[in-house]
Short mmCIF file of N, CA and C in Angstrom, two decimals:
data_model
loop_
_atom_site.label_atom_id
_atom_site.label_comp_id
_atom_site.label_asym_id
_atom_site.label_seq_id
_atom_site.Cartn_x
_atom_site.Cartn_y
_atom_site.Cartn_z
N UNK A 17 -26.96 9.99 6.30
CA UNK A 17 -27.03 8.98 5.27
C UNK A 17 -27.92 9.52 4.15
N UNK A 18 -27.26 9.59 3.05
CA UNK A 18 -28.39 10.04 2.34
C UNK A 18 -29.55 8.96 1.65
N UNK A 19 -30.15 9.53 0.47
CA UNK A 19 -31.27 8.72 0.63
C UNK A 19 -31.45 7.49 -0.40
N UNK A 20 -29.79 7.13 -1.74
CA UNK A 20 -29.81 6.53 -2.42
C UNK A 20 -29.35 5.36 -1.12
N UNK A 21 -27.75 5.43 -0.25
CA UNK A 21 -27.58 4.73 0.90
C UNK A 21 -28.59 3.92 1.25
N UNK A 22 -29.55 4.43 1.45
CA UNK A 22 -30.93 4.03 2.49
C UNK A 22 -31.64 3.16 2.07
N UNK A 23 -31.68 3.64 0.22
CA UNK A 23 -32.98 2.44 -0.04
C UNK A 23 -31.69 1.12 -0.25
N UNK A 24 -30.87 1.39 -1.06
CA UNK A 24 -29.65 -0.17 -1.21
C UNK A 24 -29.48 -1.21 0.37
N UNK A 25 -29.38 -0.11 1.42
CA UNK A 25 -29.58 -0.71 2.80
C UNK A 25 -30.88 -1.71 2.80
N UNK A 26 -32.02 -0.94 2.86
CA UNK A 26 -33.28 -1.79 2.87
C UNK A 26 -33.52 -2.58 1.60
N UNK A 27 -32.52 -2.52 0.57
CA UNK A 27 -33.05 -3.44 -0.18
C UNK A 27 -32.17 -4.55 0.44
N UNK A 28 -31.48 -4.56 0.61
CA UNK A 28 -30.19 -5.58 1.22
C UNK A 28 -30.55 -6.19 1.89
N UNK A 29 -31.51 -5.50 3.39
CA UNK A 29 -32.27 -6.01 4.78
C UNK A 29 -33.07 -6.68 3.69
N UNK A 30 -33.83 -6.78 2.64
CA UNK A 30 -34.91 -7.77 2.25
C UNK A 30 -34.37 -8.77 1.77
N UNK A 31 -33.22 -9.17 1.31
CA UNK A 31 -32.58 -10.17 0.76
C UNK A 31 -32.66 -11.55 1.90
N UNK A 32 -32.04 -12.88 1.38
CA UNK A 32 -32.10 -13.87 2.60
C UNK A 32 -30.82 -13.38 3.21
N UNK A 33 -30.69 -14.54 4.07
CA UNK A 33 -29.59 -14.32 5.06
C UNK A 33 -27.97 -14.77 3.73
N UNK A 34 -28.33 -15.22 3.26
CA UNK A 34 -27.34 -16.62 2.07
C UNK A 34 -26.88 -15.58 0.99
N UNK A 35 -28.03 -14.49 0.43
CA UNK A 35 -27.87 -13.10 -0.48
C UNK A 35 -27.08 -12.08 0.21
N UNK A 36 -27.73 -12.07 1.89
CA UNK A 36 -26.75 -10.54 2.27
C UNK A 36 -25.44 -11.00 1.98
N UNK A 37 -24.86 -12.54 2.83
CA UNK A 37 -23.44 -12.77 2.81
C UNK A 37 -23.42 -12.26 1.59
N UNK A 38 -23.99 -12.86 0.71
CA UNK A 38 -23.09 -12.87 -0.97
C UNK A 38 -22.32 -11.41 -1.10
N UNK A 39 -23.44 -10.27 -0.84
CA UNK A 39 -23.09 -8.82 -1.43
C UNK A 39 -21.99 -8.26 -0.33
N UNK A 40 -22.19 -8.95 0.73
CA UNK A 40 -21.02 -8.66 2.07
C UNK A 40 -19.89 -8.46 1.35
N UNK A 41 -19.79 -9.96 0.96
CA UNK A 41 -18.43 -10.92 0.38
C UNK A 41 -17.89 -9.59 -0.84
N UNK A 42 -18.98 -9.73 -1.57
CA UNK A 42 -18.57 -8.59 -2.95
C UNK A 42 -17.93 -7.48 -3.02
N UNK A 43 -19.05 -6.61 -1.71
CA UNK A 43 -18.55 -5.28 -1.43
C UNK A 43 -17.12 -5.48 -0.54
N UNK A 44 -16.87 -6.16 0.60
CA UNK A 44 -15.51 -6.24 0.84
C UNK A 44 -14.23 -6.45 0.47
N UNK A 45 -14.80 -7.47 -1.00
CA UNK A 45 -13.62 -7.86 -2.21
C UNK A 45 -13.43 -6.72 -2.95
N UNK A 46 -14.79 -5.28 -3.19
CA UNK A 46 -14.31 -4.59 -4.06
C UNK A 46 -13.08 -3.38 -3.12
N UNK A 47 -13.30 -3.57 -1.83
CA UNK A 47 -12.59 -2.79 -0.97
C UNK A 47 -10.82 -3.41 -1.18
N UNK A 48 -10.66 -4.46 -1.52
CA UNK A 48 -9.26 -5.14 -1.61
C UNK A 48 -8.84 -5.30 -2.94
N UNK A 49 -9.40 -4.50 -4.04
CA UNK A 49 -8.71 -4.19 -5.25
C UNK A 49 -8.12 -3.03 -4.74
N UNK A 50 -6.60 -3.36 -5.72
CA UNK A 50 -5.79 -1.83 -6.06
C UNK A 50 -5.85 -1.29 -7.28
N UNK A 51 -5.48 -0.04 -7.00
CA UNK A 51 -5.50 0.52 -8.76
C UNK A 51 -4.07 0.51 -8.86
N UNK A 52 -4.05 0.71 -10.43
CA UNK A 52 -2.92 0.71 -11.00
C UNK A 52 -2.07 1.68 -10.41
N UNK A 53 -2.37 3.07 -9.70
CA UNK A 53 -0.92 3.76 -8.85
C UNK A 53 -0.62 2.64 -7.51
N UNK A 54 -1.08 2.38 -7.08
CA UNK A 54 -0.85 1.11 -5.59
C UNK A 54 0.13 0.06 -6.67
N UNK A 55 -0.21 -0.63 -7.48
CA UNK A 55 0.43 -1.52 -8.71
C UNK A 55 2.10 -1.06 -8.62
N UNK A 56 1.88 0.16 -9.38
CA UNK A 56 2.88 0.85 -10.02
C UNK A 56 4.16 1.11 -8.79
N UNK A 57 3.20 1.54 -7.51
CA UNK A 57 4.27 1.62 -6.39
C UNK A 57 4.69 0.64 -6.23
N UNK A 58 3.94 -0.39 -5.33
CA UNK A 58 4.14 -2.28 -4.98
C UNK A 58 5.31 -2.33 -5.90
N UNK A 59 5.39 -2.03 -7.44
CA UNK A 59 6.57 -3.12 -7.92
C UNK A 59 8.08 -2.19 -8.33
N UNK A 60 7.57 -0.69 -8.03
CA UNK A 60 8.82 0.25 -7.68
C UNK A 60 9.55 0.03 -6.33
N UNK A 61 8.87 0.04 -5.29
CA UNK A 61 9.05 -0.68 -3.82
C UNK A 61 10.05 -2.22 -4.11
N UNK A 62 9.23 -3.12 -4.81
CA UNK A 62 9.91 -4.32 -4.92
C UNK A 62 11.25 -4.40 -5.75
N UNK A 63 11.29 -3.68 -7.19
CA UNK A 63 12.48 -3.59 -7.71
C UNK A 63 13.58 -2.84 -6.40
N UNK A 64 13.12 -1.50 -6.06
CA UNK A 64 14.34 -1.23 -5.38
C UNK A 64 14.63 -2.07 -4.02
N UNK A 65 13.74 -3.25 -3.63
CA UNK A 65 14.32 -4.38 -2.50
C UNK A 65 15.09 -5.11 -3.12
N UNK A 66 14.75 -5.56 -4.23
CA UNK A 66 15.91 -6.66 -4.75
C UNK A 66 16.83 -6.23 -5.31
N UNK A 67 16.74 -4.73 -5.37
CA UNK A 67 18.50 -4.54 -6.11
C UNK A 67 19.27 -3.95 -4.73
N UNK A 68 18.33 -3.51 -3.83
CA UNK A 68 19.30 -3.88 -2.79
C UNK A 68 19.66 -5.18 -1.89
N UNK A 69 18.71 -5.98 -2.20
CA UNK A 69 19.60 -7.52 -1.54
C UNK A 69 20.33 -7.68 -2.69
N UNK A 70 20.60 -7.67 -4.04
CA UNK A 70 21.31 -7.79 -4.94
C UNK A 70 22.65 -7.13 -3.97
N UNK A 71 22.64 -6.05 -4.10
CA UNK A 71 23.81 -5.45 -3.68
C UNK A 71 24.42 -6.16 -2.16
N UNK A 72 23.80 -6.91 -1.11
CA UNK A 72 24.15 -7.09 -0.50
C UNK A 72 24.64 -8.43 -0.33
N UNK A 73 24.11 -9.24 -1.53
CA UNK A 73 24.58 -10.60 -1.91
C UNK A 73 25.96 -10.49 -2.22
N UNK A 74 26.06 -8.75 -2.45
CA UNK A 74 27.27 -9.00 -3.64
C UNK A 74 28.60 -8.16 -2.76
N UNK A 75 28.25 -8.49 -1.81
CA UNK A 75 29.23 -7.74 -0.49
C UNK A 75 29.53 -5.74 -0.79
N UNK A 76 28.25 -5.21 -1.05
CA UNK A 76 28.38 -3.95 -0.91
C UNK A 76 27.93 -2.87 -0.31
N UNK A 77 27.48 -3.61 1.18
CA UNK A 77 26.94 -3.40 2.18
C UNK A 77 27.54 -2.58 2.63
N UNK A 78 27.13 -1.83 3.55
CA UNK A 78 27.47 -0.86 5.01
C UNK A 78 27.60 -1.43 5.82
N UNK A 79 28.44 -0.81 6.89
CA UNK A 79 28.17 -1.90 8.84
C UNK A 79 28.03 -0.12 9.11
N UNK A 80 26.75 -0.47 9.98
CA UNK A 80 26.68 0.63 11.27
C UNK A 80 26.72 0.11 12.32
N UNK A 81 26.99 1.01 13.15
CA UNK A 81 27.04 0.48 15.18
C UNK A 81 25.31 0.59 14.77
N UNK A 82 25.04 0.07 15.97
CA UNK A 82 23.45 0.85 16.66
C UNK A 82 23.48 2.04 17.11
N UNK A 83 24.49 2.72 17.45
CA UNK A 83 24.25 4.44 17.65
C UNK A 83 23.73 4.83 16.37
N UNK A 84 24.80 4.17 15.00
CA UNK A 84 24.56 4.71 13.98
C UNK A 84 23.24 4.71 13.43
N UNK A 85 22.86 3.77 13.49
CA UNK A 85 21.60 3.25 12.48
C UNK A 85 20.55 4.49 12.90
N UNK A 86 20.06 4.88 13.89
CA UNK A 86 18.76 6.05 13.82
C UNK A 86 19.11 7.40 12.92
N UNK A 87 20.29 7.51 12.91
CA UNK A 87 20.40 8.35 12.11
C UNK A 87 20.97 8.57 10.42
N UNK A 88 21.35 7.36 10.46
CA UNK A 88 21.13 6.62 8.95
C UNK A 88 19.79 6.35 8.27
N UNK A 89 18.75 5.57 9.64
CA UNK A 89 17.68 5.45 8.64
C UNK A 89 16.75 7.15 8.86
N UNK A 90 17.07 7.54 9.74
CA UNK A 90 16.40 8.98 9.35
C UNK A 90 17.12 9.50 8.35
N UNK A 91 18.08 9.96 7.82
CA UNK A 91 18.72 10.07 6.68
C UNK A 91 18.23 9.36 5.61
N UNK A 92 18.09 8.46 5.37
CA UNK A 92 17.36 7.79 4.33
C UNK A 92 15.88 8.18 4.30
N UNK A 93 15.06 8.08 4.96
CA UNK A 93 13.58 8.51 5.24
C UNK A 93 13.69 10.05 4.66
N UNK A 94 14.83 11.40 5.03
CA UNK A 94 14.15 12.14 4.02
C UNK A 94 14.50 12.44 2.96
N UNK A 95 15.91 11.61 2.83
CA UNK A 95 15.57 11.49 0.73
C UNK A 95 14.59 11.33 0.17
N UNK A 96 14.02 10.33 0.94
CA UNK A 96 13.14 9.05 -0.17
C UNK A 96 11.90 9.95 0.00
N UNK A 97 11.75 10.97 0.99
CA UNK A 97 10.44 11.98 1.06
C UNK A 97 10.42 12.76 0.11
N UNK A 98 11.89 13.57 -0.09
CA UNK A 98 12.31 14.45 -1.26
C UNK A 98 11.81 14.18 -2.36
N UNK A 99 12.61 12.73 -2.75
CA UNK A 99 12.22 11.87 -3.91
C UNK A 99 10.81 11.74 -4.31
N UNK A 100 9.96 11.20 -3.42
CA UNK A 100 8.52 11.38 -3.71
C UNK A 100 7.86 11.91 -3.69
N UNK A 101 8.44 13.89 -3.44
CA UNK A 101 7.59 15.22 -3.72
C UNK A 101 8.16 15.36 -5.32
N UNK A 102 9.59 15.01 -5.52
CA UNK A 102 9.90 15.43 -6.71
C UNK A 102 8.79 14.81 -7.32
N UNK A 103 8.73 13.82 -7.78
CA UNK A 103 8.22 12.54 -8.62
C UNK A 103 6.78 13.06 -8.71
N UNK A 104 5.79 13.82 -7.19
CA UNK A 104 4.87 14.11 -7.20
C UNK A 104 4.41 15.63 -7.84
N UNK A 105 5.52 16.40 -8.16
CA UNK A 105 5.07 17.34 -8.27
C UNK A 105 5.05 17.25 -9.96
#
């Protein structure tokens, strides 16, 4: 631990019991912000769900057996890997 850690710790231990909650509460809320790349994914993720229930509202679905499907969705899994080295590189 180094030694800025240490004193924020003991300043914290001096606070009341009613203050630690408070900074608890704070520091755990700042742990449940996203940044704008988490953002940017979340609503790339969400557009491409609804244009595929779009598509499936709109009868342009697939039927697989269950043999099929493991190797459909592995098939899909490494496009979408491809896709997100392209995008990354």
């Amino acid at each position: 631990m180094n030694s800025n850690l240490a004193e924020v710790l003991d300043a914290a231990r001096a606070l009341s019991r009613a203050e630690r909650a408070e900074v608890a509460h704070e520091l755990i809320a700042s742990l449940e912000t996203t940044n704008e790349y988490d953002e940017a994914r979340y609503f790339e993720l969400k557009s491409a769900v609804d244009k595929g229930i779009a598509s499936l509202d709109a009868g342009r679905g697939i039927e697989l057996s269950v043999d099929e499907l493991g190797d459909y969705l592995g098939e899909r899994g490494r496009l979408a890997t491809e896709r997100a080295e392209v995008k990354r590189a």
